[in-house]
Short mmCIF file of N, CA, C and O in Angstrom, two decimals:
data_model
loop_
_atom_site.label_atom_id
_atom_site.label_comp_id
_atom_site.label_asym_id
_atom_site.label_seq_id
_atom_site.Cartn_x
_atom_site.Cartn_y
_atom_site.Cartn_z
N UNK A 764 81.76 97.82 22.76
CA UNK A 764 80.76 97.21 23.60
C UNK A 764 81.24 95.85 24.09
O UNK A 764 80.92 95.45 25.20
N UNK A 765 82.00 95.17 23.28
CA UNK A 765 82.53 93.87 23.68
C UNK A 765 83.49 94.01 24.86
O UNK A 765 83.46 93.21 25.79
N UNK A 766 84.35 95.02 24.80
CA UNK A 766 85.30 95.25 25.90
C UNK A 766 84.56 95.60 27.19
O UNK A 766 84.92 95.11 28.27
N UNK A 767 83.51 96.39 27.09
CA UNK A 767 82.71 96.76 28.27
C UNK A 767 82.07 95.50 28.85
O UNK A 767 82.10 95.27 30.05
N UNK A 768 81.50 94.66 28.00
CA UNK A 768 80.86 93.43 28.47
C UNK A 768 81.87 92.53 29.17
O UNK A 768 81.57 91.94 30.21
N UNK A 769 83.08 92.45 28.65
CA UNK A 769 84.12 91.62 29.26
C UNK A 769 84.51 92.15 30.64
O UNK A 769 84.59 91.38 31.61
N UNK A 770 84.72 93.44 30.75
CA UNK A 770 85.12 94.03 32.04
C UNK A 770 84.01 93.91 33.07
O UNK A 770 84.25 93.57 34.23
N UNK A 771 82.76 94.15 32.67
CA UNK A 771 81.64 94.01 33.59
C UNK A 771 81.48 92.54 34.00
O UNK A 771 81.19 92.24 35.16
N UNK A 772 81.70 91.63 33.08
CA UNK A 772 81.64 90.20 33.42
C UNK A 772 82.66 89.85 34.48
O UNK A 772 82.37 89.10 35.42
N UNK A 773 83.86 90.38 34.37
CA UNK A 773 84.88 90.14 35.39
C UNK A 773 84.46 90.70 36.75
O UNK A 773 84.70 90.10 37.79
N UNK A 774 83.82 91.86 36.74
CA UNK A 774 83.33 92.45 37.99
C UNK A 774 82.27 91.55 38.63
O UNK A 774 82.17 91.48 39.86
N UNK A 775 81.48 90.86 37.82
CA UNK A 775 80.45 89.97 38.36
C UNK A 775 81.05 88.79 39.10
O UNK A 775 80.40 88.18 39.95
N UNK A 776 82.28 88.44 38.79
CA UNK A 776 82.93 87.31 39.46
C UNK A 776 83.48 87.68 40.84
O UNK A 776 84.20 86.91 41.45
N UNK A 777 83.13 88.88 41.34
CA UNK A 777 83.56 89.26 42.69
C UNK A 777 82.64 88.69 43.76
O UNK A 777 82.80 88.99 44.94
N UNK A 778 81.68 87.88 43.37
CA UNK A 778 80.82 87.17 44.31
C UNK A 778 81.12 85.69 44.22
O UNK A 778 81.81 85.24 43.30
N UNK A 779 80.62 84.93 45.16
CA UNK A 779 80.88 83.49 45.17
C UNK A 779 80.06 82.76 44.12
O UNK A 779 80.38 81.64 43.73
N UNK A 780 78.97 83.38 43.66
CA UNK A 780 78.13 82.74 42.64
C UNK A 780 78.70 83.00 41.25
O UNK A 780 79.31 84.03 41.00
N UNK A 781 78.46 82.06 40.36
CA UNK A 781 78.96 82.19 38.99
C UNK A 781 77.83 82.74 38.11
O UNK A 781 76.75 82.16 38.06
N UNK A 782 78.06 83.87 37.43
CA UNK A 782 77.01 84.42 36.57
C UNK A 782 76.77 83.54 35.34
O UNK A 782 77.68 82.89 34.85
N UNK A 783 75.52 83.55 34.88
CA UNK A 783 75.15 82.78 33.69
C UNK A 783 75.39 83.58 32.42
O UNK A 783 75.53 83.01 31.35
N UNK A 784 75.40 84.90 32.53
CA UNK A 784 75.65 85.71 31.34
C UNK A 784 74.89 87.02 31.36
O UNK A 784 74.09 87.30 32.25
N UNK A 785 75.16 87.81 30.34
CA UNK A 785 74.55 89.13 30.22
C UNK A 785 73.11 88.99 29.75
O UNK A 785 72.83 88.33 28.75
N UNK A 786 72.19 89.63 30.48
CA UNK A 786 70.78 89.66 30.07
C UNK A 786 70.53 90.91 29.23
O UNK A 786 69.83 90.88 28.23
N UNK A 787 71.13 92.02 29.67
CA UNK A 787 70.85 93.31 29.05
C UNK A 787 72.09 94.19 29.17
O UNK A 787 72.76 94.19 30.20
N UNK A 788 72.38 94.91 28.10
CA UNK A 788 73.45 95.91 28.14
C UNK A 788 73.05 97.08 27.25
O UNK A 788 72.64 96.88 26.11
N UNK A 789 73.15 98.27 27.80
CA UNK A 789 72.86 99.47 27.02
C UNK A 789 74.05 100.42 27.15
O UNK A 789 74.50 100.71 28.26
N UNK A 790 74.55 100.86 26.01
CA UNK A 790 75.73 101.72 26.01
C UNK A 790 75.41 103.05 25.35
O UNK A 790 74.85 103.09 24.25
N UNK A 791 75.77 104.13 26.02
CA UNK A 791 75.66 105.48 25.46
C UNK A 791 77.06 105.89 25.00
O UNK A 791 77.99 105.90 25.81
N UNK A 792 77.21 106.19 23.73
CA UNK A 792 78.49 106.67 23.21
C UNK A 792 78.45 108.19 23.21
O UNK A 792 77.60 108.80 22.57
N UNK A 793 79.37 108.81 23.93
CA UNK A 793 79.33 110.25 24.17
C UNK A 793 80.26 111.06 23.26
O UNK A 793 80.02 112.24 23.05
N UNK A 794 81.31 110.43 22.80
CA UNK A 794 82.22 111.12 21.87
C UNK A 794 82.98 110.06 21.07
O UNK A 794 83.03 108.90 21.47
N UNK A 795 83.55 110.43 19.94
CA UNK A 795 84.28 109.46 19.11
C UNK A 795 85.45 108.84 19.86
O UNK A 795 86.13 109.50 20.64
N UNK A 796 85.65 107.57 19.61
CA UNK A 796 86.74 106.84 20.24
C UNK A 796 87.68 106.33 19.14
O UNK A 796 87.60 105.19 18.72
N UNK A 797 88.54 107.23 18.68
CA UNK A 797 89.41 106.91 17.56
C UNK A 797 90.87 107.09 17.97
O UNK A 797 91.23 108.12 18.54
N UNK A 798 91.69 106.09 17.68
CA UNK A 798 93.14 106.16 17.89
C UNK A 798 93.53 106.56 19.32
O UNK A 798 94.37 107.41 19.52
N UNK A 799 92.90 105.97 20.30
CA UNK A 799 93.20 106.25 21.68
C UNK A 799 93.33 104.95 22.47
O UNK A 799 92.86 103.91 22.04
N UNK A 800 93.96 105.06 23.63
CA UNK A 800 93.90 103.98 24.60
C UNK A 800 92.82 104.36 25.60
O UNK A 800 92.61 105.55 25.88
N UNK A 801 92.13 103.35 26.13
CA UNK A 801 90.99 103.61 26.98
C UNK A 801 91.10 102.89 28.32
O UNK A 801 91.74 101.84 28.42
N UNK A 802 90.47 103.46 29.31
CA UNK A 802 90.32 102.82 30.61
C UNK A 802 88.85 102.47 30.77
O UNK A 802 87.98 103.29 30.49
N UNK A 803 88.58 101.25 31.21
CA UNK A 803 87.21 100.82 31.45
C UNK A 803 87.09 100.45 32.91
O UNK A 803 87.79 99.57 33.40
N UNK A 804 86.20 101.14 33.61
CA UNK A 804 85.95 100.87 35.02
C UNK A 804 84.53 100.35 35.17
O UNK A 804 83.59 100.96 34.67
N UNK A 805 84.39 99.23 35.86
CA UNK A 805 83.07 98.65 36.07
C UNK A 805 82.77 98.61 37.57
O UNK A 805 83.67 98.32 38.37
N UNK A 806 81.53 98.88 37.91
CA UNK A 806 81.08 98.83 39.31
C UNK A 806 79.79 98.03 39.37
O UNK A 806 78.87 98.28 38.60
N UNK A 807 79.76 97.08 40.30
CA UNK A 807 78.53 96.33 40.52
C UNK A 807 77.67 97.18 41.45
O UNK A 807 78.11 97.56 42.53
N UNK A 808 76.47 97.48 41.03
CA UNK A 808 75.58 98.33 41.81
C UNK A 808 74.77 97.53 42.82
O UNK A 808 74.49 98.00 43.91
N UNK A 809 74.38 96.31 42.42
CA UNK A 809 73.56 95.50 43.31
C UNK A 809 73.61 94.04 42.90
O UNK A 809 73.46 93.73 41.73
N UNK A 810 73.85 93.16 43.87
CA UNK A 810 73.71 91.73 43.67
C UNK A 810 72.35 91.32 44.24
O UNK A 810 72.09 91.52 45.42
N UNK A 811 71.48 90.78 43.41
CA UNK A 811 70.19 90.29 43.87
C UNK A 811 70.21 88.77 43.92
O UNK A 811 71.25 88.13 43.75
N UNK A 812 69.03 88.16 44.13
CA UNK A 812 68.95 86.70 44.18
C UNK A 812 69.15 86.06 42.82
O UNK A 812 69.82 85.05 42.69
N UNK A 813 68.54 86.65 41.80
CA UNK A 813 68.60 86.06 40.46
C UNK A 813 69.37 86.90 39.45
O UNK A 813 69.80 86.41 38.41
N UNK A 814 69.53 88.20 39.74
CA UNK A 814 70.23 89.09 38.81
C UNK A 814 71.15 90.04 39.56
O UNK A 814 71.05 90.21 40.77
N UNK A 815 72.02 90.67 38.80
CA UNK A 815 72.91 91.69 39.35
C UNK A 815 72.97 92.84 38.34
O UNK A 815 72.83 92.62 37.14
N UNK A 816 73.19 94.04 38.87
CA UNK A 816 73.23 95.23 38.02
C UNK A 816 74.59 95.90 38.15
O UNK A 816 75.16 95.96 39.24
N UNK A 817 75.08 96.42 37.02
CA UNK A 817 76.39 97.07 37.01
C UNK A 817 76.38 98.23 36.04
O UNK A 817 75.50 98.35 35.19
N UNK A 818 77.39 99.08 36.19
CA UNK A 818 77.60 100.14 35.22
C UNK A 818 79.08 100.19 34.89
O UNK A 818 79.93 99.74 35.67
N UNK A 819 79.38 100.73 33.73
CA UNK A 819 80.78 100.85 33.29
C UNK A 819 80.98 102.22 32.66
O UNK A 819 80.08 102.78 32.04
N UNK A 820 82.19 102.73 32.85
CA UNK A 820 82.58 104.01 32.27
C UNK A 820 83.83 103.79 31.43
O UNK A 820 84.79 103.20 31.91
N UNK A 821 83.80 104.26 30.20
CA UNK A 821 84.96 104.18 29.31
C UNK A 821 85.51 105.59 29.17
O UNK A 821 84.81 106.51 28.76
N UNK A 822 86.78 105.77 29.56
CA UNK A 822 87.41 107.08 29.47
C UNK A 822 88.67 107.00 28.62
O UNK A 822 89.30 105.95 28.52
N UNK A 823 89.02 108.11 28.03
CA UNK A 823 90.26 108.22 27.26
C UNK A 823 91.42 108.21 28.25
O UNK A 823 91.42 108.95 29.23
N UNK A 824 92.42 107.37 28.00
CA UNK A 824 93.57 107.27 28.91
C UNK A 824 94.38 108.56 28.91
O UNK A 824 94.93 108.94 29.94
N UNK A 825 94.44 109.25 27.79
CA UNK A 825 95.28 110.45 27.73
C UNK A 825 94.60 111.69 28.31
O UNK A 825 95.23 112.47 29.02
N UNK A 826 93.31 111.86 28.04
CA UNK A 826 92.65 113.09 28.48
C UNK A 826 91.71 112.89 29.66
O UNK A 826 91.35 113.86 30.32
N UNK A 827 91.29 111.67 29.90
CA UNK A 827 90.33 111.41 30.97
C UNK A 827 88.90 111.71 30.58
O UNK A 827 88.00 111.59 31.40
N UNK A 828 88.66 112.10 29.32
CA UNK A 828 87.31 112.40 28.86
C UNK A 828 86.45 111.14 28.84
O UNK A 828 86.92 110.06 28.43
N UNK A 829 85.21 111.27 29.23
CA UNK A 829 84.27 110.16 29.19
C UNK A 829 83.88 109.90 27.74
O UNK A 829 83.40 110.79 27.04
N UNK A 830 84.10 108.68 27.29
CA UNK A 830 83.82 108.28 25.90
C UNK A 830 82.49 107.54 25.82
O UNK A 830 81.71 107.76 24.89
N UNK A 831 82.22 106.68 26.81
CA UNK A 831 80.98 105.90 26.79
C UNK A 831 80.58 105.53 28.22
O UNK A 831 81.43 105.45 29.10
N UNK A 832 79.29 105.31 28.39
CA UNK A 832 78.76 104.88 29.68
C UNK A 832 77.79 103.73 29.40
O UNK A 832 76.98 103.82 28.48
N UNK A 833 77.88 102.66 30.18
CA UNK A 833 77.03 101.50 29.95
C UNK A 833 76.38 101.02 31.24
O UNK A 833 76.96 101.15 32.32
N UNK A 834 75.20 100.46 31.09
CA UNK A 834 74.55 99.78 32.21
C UNK A 834 74.28 98.35 31.75
O UNK A 834 74.02 98.10 30.57
N UNK A 835 74.35 97.42 32.71
CA UNK A 835 74.21 96.01 32.36
C UNK A 835 73.50 95.25 33.46
O UNK A 835 73.54 95.62 34.63
N UNK A 836 72.84 94.17 33.04
CA UNK A 836 72.18 93.26 33.98
C UNK A 836 72.65 91.84 33.67
O UNK A 836 72.73 91.45 32.50
N UNK A 837 72.97 91.10 34.70
CA UNK A 837 73.46 89.73 34.55
C UNK A 837 72.55 88.76 35.29
O UNK A 837 71.99 89.08 36.33
N UNK A 838 72.44 87.55 34.76
CA UNK A 838 71.66 86.49 35.40
C UNK A 838 72.57 85.63 36.26
O UNK A 838 73.74 85.44 35.94
N UNK A 839 71.99 85.12 37.34
CA UNK A 839 72.70 84.17 38.21
C UNK A 839 71.90 82.89 38.29
O UNK A 839 70.73 82.83 38.12
#
């Protein structure tokens, strides 16, 4: 969850405004993540006036299987 929060935070810096931090993060773990390398992709869904919404997908680098999915909200 920490890695997801970090990657989503970096995605939030794609705007000129500086985010204040994570308000909410919910992660669904879909399968065990043991002894693998992972890819984390984050997408900002919407930048609002006071908040922004994003989602992240964690996949296994070797198989491409979805390991976890997260949604997050950030304050501005």
